[in-house]
Amino acid sequence: MTNQNVISSDAKSGKNIRISCILLHKSLFSPAMPKPLPAPRLAKMIETGGAAAAAAAAEVAKTNVWVNSMRDSSPTRVKSTSSLSETEEKNSWILKHPSALSMFHQIVNASKGKQIVMFLDYDGTLSPIVEDPDRAFMTNEMREAVRDVARYFPTAIVTGRCRDKVYSFVKLAGLYYAGSHGMDIKGPSKTRKYKKDHQALLFQPASKFLPMIDEVYKVLIEKTKSIPGAKVENNKFCISVHFRCVDEKMWAALAEQVGSALNDYPKLRLTQGRKVLEIRPIIKWDKGKALEFLLESLGYANSNNVLPVYIGDDRTDEDAFKVLRNRGQGLGILVSKVPKETNASYSLQEPAEVKDFLRRLVDWKRFSPGGACRV
């Protein structure tokens, strides 16, 4: 990747704003997703029914895989062990992923001499998961907590939502917003606090896919009309098909309709989040890449003096947790009430605990001179 500055004129102020972009190497774009291996019984079908029957069976097998994935929720729940009770299993998981509240002093002590940078998912982290995604409002208390955190630490909202939509929920100007899983990033335009020069950060690595995304969105609206409870959301650089309100008996039909809509679009891929199927461009970009991009933009790409903290509840947040684990630098915090497979180091149970953690972080920074933790 190479940096490039673009000068954009602000018509209202008459001033020029420098926009920092990163040009992407062609390797960002990955080849089409490989087709799944056929089920064992398909070999017999190829002999007796021909290629058409085999192809149909492969589609059924693919749909079944997605239904099972939809059922698992996100991230995948830890499989129960017959020798352990539910309580023992949860206690065992907590030992590996302790509460970020109970381990708060250890967390802030690890930040001594380092700049904390906060990364926050939105749905299920700052707001509760609700049936209607258009009503996923954060509380005023949570907004105040996020606002105060941003006063002391560079803070980014990293979400699968459309950037403009999540901004309308959060309504805080001093944050970085990474919408569409980081494919639409914009930074504060009226702050010099965290950057050496005045820059309005704008990065959109999947711009050329916009017409295709709009086209598939219209196709999916039509295809899902017959499935009660399904909701299709255009998040600009990706499409979300919410199935939280869909009867489980209809999940296979929904997965089949969504899969068939993508047959003519090999440059788009199907992924899954928490009670949502998501269609994204086939590029090597996710929340983990967005985290790395923002750290680089803030000047912390190869720095040992930074402590990234990422809080999220979704399978898509695992990409960011994995980046932090591979870096050996930073903390991932999974928001979940039940044990789940995760690359996060710590856990919080619900948005209310996220709010408490953010408030404690602010109080620690505000009242502890030099950032030293007072036990």
XYZ file of C-alpha atoms in Angstrom:
375
model
C 0.000 0.000 0.000
C 1.161 3.584 -0.708
C -0.026 6.850 0.773
C -1.536 9.600 -1.328
C -2.850 13.006 -0.276
C -5.738 14.566 -2.188
C -6.717 18.220 -1.816
C -10.452 18.810 -1.559
C -11.996 22.274 -1.413
C -14.558 23.094 1.272
C -17.083 25.341 -0.489
C -18.510 26.768 2.739
C -15.238 27.723 4.416
C -13.168 28.347 1.310
C -10.431 26.237 2.858
C -8.660 23.281 1.393
C -8.824 19.999 3.313
C -6.191 17.371 2.729
C -7.642 13.878 2.460
C -5.294 11.055 3.334
C -5.810 7.926 1.247
C -3.980 4.685 0.823
C -3.718 3.222 -2.644
C -4.184 -0.504 -2.661
C -2.059 -3.067 -4.440
C -3.842 -5.343 -6.896
C -3.326 -8.218 -4.448
C -6.185 -6.749 -2.389
C -8.588 -8.458 -4.735
C -8.836 -12.179 -4.152
C -10.041 -14.807 -6.611
C -13.590 -16.105 -6.484
C -14.427 -18.291 -3.499
C -13.812 -21.977 -4.248
C -16.880 -24.153 -4.611
C -17.442 -26.571 -1.712
C -16.483 -30.185 -2.188
C -19.457 -32.370 -3.128
C -21.149 -34.476 -0.493
C -20.243 -38.189 -0.539
C -23.526 -39.196 -2.152
C -22.997 -36.878 -5.110
C -20.634 -39.327 -6.829
C -23.510 -41.779 -7.226
C -25.821 -39.039 -8.460
C -23.308 -38.049 -11.125
C -23.381 -41.597 -12.465
C -27.165 -42.016 -12.443
C -28.609 -38.555 -12.796
C -25.967 -36.707 -14.726
C -24.294 -33.374 -14.083
C -27.565 -31.446 -13.685
C -28.715 -33.625 -10.786
C -25.285 -33.400 -9.192
C -25.300 -29.611 -9.482
C -28.743 -29.439 -7.889
C -27.636 -31.681 -5.049
C -24.542 -29.543 -4.540
C -26.749 -26.469 -4.185
C -28.839 -28.268 -1.561
C -25.689 -29.280 0.304
C -24.435 -25.705 0.183
C -27.758 -24.409 1.527
C -27.648 -26.927 4.379
C -24.175 -25.710 5.332
C -25.464 -22.151 5.560
C -28.517 -23.168 7.603
C -26.279 -24.965 10.097
C -24.067 -21.893 10.264
C -27.112 -19.666 10.805
C -28.212 -21.934 13.627
C -24.826 -21.758 15.347
C -25.192 -17.990 15.865
C -22.161 -15.747 15.876
C -19.438 -16.317 16.922
C -19.873 -20.085 17.090
C -20.931 -21.207 20.521
C -18.490 -23.496 22.306
C -19.609 -27.089 21.843
C -20.714 -28.657 25.107
C -18.588 -31.387 26.631
C -20.582 -34.283 28.000
C -18.296 -34.591 31.020
C -18.861 -30.971 32.069
C -21.995 -29.296 33.372
C -23.131 -26.009 31.865
C -21.851 -24.128 34.923
C -18.469 -25.881 34.814
C -18.194 -25.177 31.111
C -18.902 -21.474 31.607
C -16.436 -21.256 34.500
C -13.785 -22.935 32.374
C -14.425 -20.451 29.554
C -14.273 -17.480 31.952
C -10.856 -18.626 33.144
C -9.621 -18.341 29.535
C -11.571 -15.143 28.795
C -11.946 -13.321 32.131
C -14.220 -10.331 32.570
C -12.591 -7.080 31.443
C -14.202 -5.460 34.499
C -12.723 -7.872 37.025
C -9.346 -7.613 35.246
C -9.538 -3.846 34.814
C -6.445 -3.011 36.871
C -4.319 -5.500 34.942
C -5.586 -4.047 31.648
C -4.766 -0.427 32.476
C -1.426 -1.370 34.020
C -0.553 -3.020 30.688
C -1.129 0.371 29.037
C 1.555 2.143 31.080
C 3.615 4.297 28.740
C 1.367 3.443 25.795
C -1.385 5.206 23.879
C -4.704 3.384 24.157
C -6.682 3.356 20.893
C -10.316 2.238 21.203
C -12.195 0.248 18.550
C -15.901 -0.389 19.148
C -18.445 -2.479 17.270
C -21.963 -1.044 17.318
C -24.825 -3.592 17.306
C -24.674 -5.839 20.357
C -21.799 -3.780 21.797
C -22.938 -0.173 22.101
C -26.599 -0.962 21.499
C -28.693 -4.054 22.282
C -29.613 -6.487 19.513
C -33.209 -5.689 18.546
C -35.692 -7.207 16.110
C -35.798 -4.098 13.926
C -32.236 -3.039 12.970
C -33.517 0.464 12.210
C -34.313 0.847 15.911
C -30.963 -0.239 17.347
C -30.572 2.949 19.375
C -27.857 3.439 21.951
C -28.800 4.954 25.311
C -27.860 8.510 26.224
C -25.671 7.099 29.000
C -23.762 4.979 26.474
C -23.352 7.963 24.157
C -21.882 9.980 27.029
C -19.485 7.150 27.867
C -18.275 6.909 24.249
C -17.978 10.699 24.001
C -15.838 10.821 27.155
C -13.620 7.950 25.980
C -13.003 9.811 22.700
C -11.812 12.833 24.670
C -8.893 10.857 26.041
C -8.223 8.194 23.404
C -8.500 7.960 19.604
C -11.803 6.093 19.164
C -13.316 4.341 16.157
C -16.691 2.714 15.532
C -16.072 -0.349 13.329
C -19.326 -1.834 12.041
C -20.993 -3.711 9.230
C -23.548 -0.921 9.090
C -23.568 1.857 6.528
C -21.289 4.599 7.845
C -23.947 7.296 7.533
C -26.487 5.082 9.317
C -24.287 4.336 12.295
C -23.324 8.005 12.533
C -27.028 8.856 12.770
C -27.195 6.490 15.769
C -24.010 7.629 17.536
C -24.134 11.356 16.703
C -20.587 12.105 17.875
C -18.319 14.140 15.598
C -14.964 13.406 17.261
C -14.775 9.724 16.278
C -13.486 7.662 13.381
C -16.265 5.748 11.621
C -15.503 2.562 9.700
C -18.729 1.393 8.040
C -19.398 -1.622 5.804
C -16.807 -3.719 7.693
C -14.152 -1.077 7.159
C -14.783 -0.508 3.460
C -15.960 3.046 4.168
C -13.744 4.920 6.642
C -13.921 8.557 7.616
C -12.132 10.364 10.411
C -12.864 13.502 12.431
C -12.626 16.568 10.211
C -12.427 19.098 13.037
C -9.726 17.808 15.333
C -5.959 18.069 15.536
C -5.737 16.170 18.796
C -4.415 12.846 17.542
C -2.729 13.795 14.257
C 0.260 16.000 13.582
C -1.479 17.836 10.753
C -5.088 18.621 9.889
C -6.451 15.777 7.790
C -9.890 14.486 6.996
C -9.374 10.758 6.555
C -11.376 9.092 3.808
C -10.844 5.556 2.565
C -13.141 3.459 0.348
C -11.344 0.407 -1.128
C -14.466 -1.050 -2.763
C -15.888 1.989 -4.559
C -16.036 0.281 -7.950
C -18.501 -2.278 -6.534
C -21.184 0.296 -5.677
C -23.295 -0.200 -8.859
C -23.145 -3.982 -8.404
C -24.137 -3.727 -4.723
C -27.149 -1.556 -5.620
C -28.194 -4.003 -8.325
C -28.019 -7.043 -6.039
C -29.860 -5.142 -3.319
C -32.844 -4.700 -5.649
C -32.689 -8.376 -6.621
C -32.687 -9.461 -2.980
C -35.623 -7.211 -2.124
C -37.682 -9.089 -4.707
C -36.385 -12.554 -3.836
C -37.049 -12.242 -0.098
C -40.571 -10.799 -0.361
C -42.072 -14.264 0.105
C -40.182 -14.868 3.377
C -41.952 -13.264 6.379
C -39.616 -11.387 8.718
C -36.682 -11.114 6.317
C -35.216 -7.628 6.087
C -32.685 -6.517 3.479
C -30.470 -3.572 4.407
C -28.237 -1.702 1.966
C -25.068 -0.785 3.866
C -23.535 0.922 0.840
C -20.514 -1.362 0.344
C -22.238 -4.510 1.570
C -25.768 -5.864 1.938
C -27.225 -7.331 5.130
C -30.088 -9.832 5.054
C -31.433 -9.989 8.609
C -33.172 -13.212 9.643
C -33.723 -12.516 13.364
C -37.483 -12.327 12.765
C -37.629 -15.235 10.289
C -39.109 -18.548 11.443
C -36.330 -21.148 11.605
C -38.322 -23.370 9.259
C -37.827 -20.708 6.575
C -34.060 -20.330 6.989
C -33.281 -22.857 4.266
C -35.564 -21.035 1.832
C -33.938 -17.724 2.722
C -30.407 -19.094 2.326
C -31.390 -20.595 -1.022
C -32.846 -17.306 -2.283
C -29.800 -15.320 -1.174
C -27.430 -17.884 -2.688
C -29.281 -17.934 -5.995
C -29.148 -14.133 -6.170
C -25.342 -14.313 -6.120
C -24.994 -16.908 -8.878
C -24.588 -14.165 -11.475
C -22.199 -12.108 -9.331
C -18.916 -14.015 -8.830
C -17.230 -10.863 -7.521
C -19.474 -10.878 -4.442
C -19.294 -13.343 -1.559
C -21.664 -14.469 1.158
C -20.611 -14.269 4.813
C -22.461 -14.445 8.106
C -22.777 -12.241 11.157
C -25.049 -12.354 14.187
C -28.481 -13.335 12.845
C -27.581 -11.809 9.500
C -26.317 -12.972 6.103
C -23.996 -10.478 4.481
C -22.993 -9.956 0.871
C -19.618 -8.295 0.374
C -17.189 -7.666 -2.478
C -14.489 -10.322 -2.846
C -11.598 -8.186 -1.683
C -9.129 -8.870 1.086
C -10.665 -6.423 3.482
C -12.438 -6.847 6.826
C -12.588 -5.330 10.314
C -9.077 -6.555 11.030
C -7.733 -4.760 7.960
C -9.673 -1.649 8.998
C -8.034 -1.771 12.436
C -4.579 -1.997 10.856
C -5.376 0.835 8.442
C -6.512 3.139 11.252
C -3.474 2.361 13.395
C -1.249 3.164 10.399
C -3.164 6.389 9.753
C -2.655 7.413 13.385
C 1.081 6.736 13.118
C 1.128 3.499 15.128
C 1.730 0.953 12.360
C 5.011 -0.383 13.762
C 4.934 1.240 17.171
C 5.412 -0.492 20.515
C 3.898 2.498 22.262
C 0.274 1.722 21.484
C -2.351 -0.521 23.078
C -5.287 -1.157 20.704
C -8.458 -2.262 22.524
C -11.214 -3.777 20.370
C -14.675 -4.559 21.812
C -17.219 -6.498 19.728
C -19.802 -9.271 19.866
C -20.003 -10.543 16.287
C -18.302 -13.206 14.194
C -17.037 -10.413 11.943
C -15.202 -8.910 14.938
C -13.099 -12.064 15.124
C -11.039 -10.723 12.201
C -9.962 -7.828 14.422
C -9.397 -10.044 17.473
C -7.177 -12.279 15.343
C -5.098 -9.309 14.162
C -4.463 -8.225 17.757
C -3.559 -11.751 18.819
C -1.164 -12.166 15.874
C 0.437 -8.790 16.608
C 0.967 -9.832 20.222
C -0.136 -6.315 21.002
C -3.546 -5.102 22.073
C -6.645 -6.536 23.735
C -9.745 -8.112 22.235
C -12.906 -8.116 24.359
C -15.860 -10.301 23.301
C -19.359 -9.251 24.372
C -21.262 -12.459 25.108
C -23.309 -14.072 27.874
C -22.433 -17.608 26.758
C -19.114 -19.337 25.998
C -18.135 -18.916 22.350
C -15.131 -19.716 20.214
C -13.114 -16.501 20.061
C -9.697 -14.954 19.576
C -10.515 -12.314 22.184
C -8.595 -12.250 25.472
C -11.336 -10.873 27.707
C -15.127 -10.802 27.872
C -18.063 -8.616 28.851
C -21.608 -9.925 29.047
C -23.709 -7.126 27.526
C -23.715 -3.474 26.409
C -24.368 -2.343 29.994
C -21.018 -3.847 30.989
C -19.366 -2.214 27.975
C -20.651 1.137 29.264
C -19.275 0.399 32.749
C -15.895 -0.552 31.289
C -15.710 2.650 29.223
C -16.649 4.767 32.238
C -14.004 3.119 34.402
C -11.441 3.730 31.679
C -12.338 7.423 31.596
C -12.236 7.718 35.404
C -8.857 5.995 35.501
C -7.438 8.366 32.894
C -9.023 11.421 34.476
C -8.015 10.794 38.077
C -4.780 8.814 37.763
C -1.858 11.211 37.076
C 0.417 9.807 34.427
C -2.021 6.987 33.767
C -0.836 4.961 36.774
C -3.497 2.633 38.054
C -4.649 3.181 41.644
C -5.665 -0.109 43.192
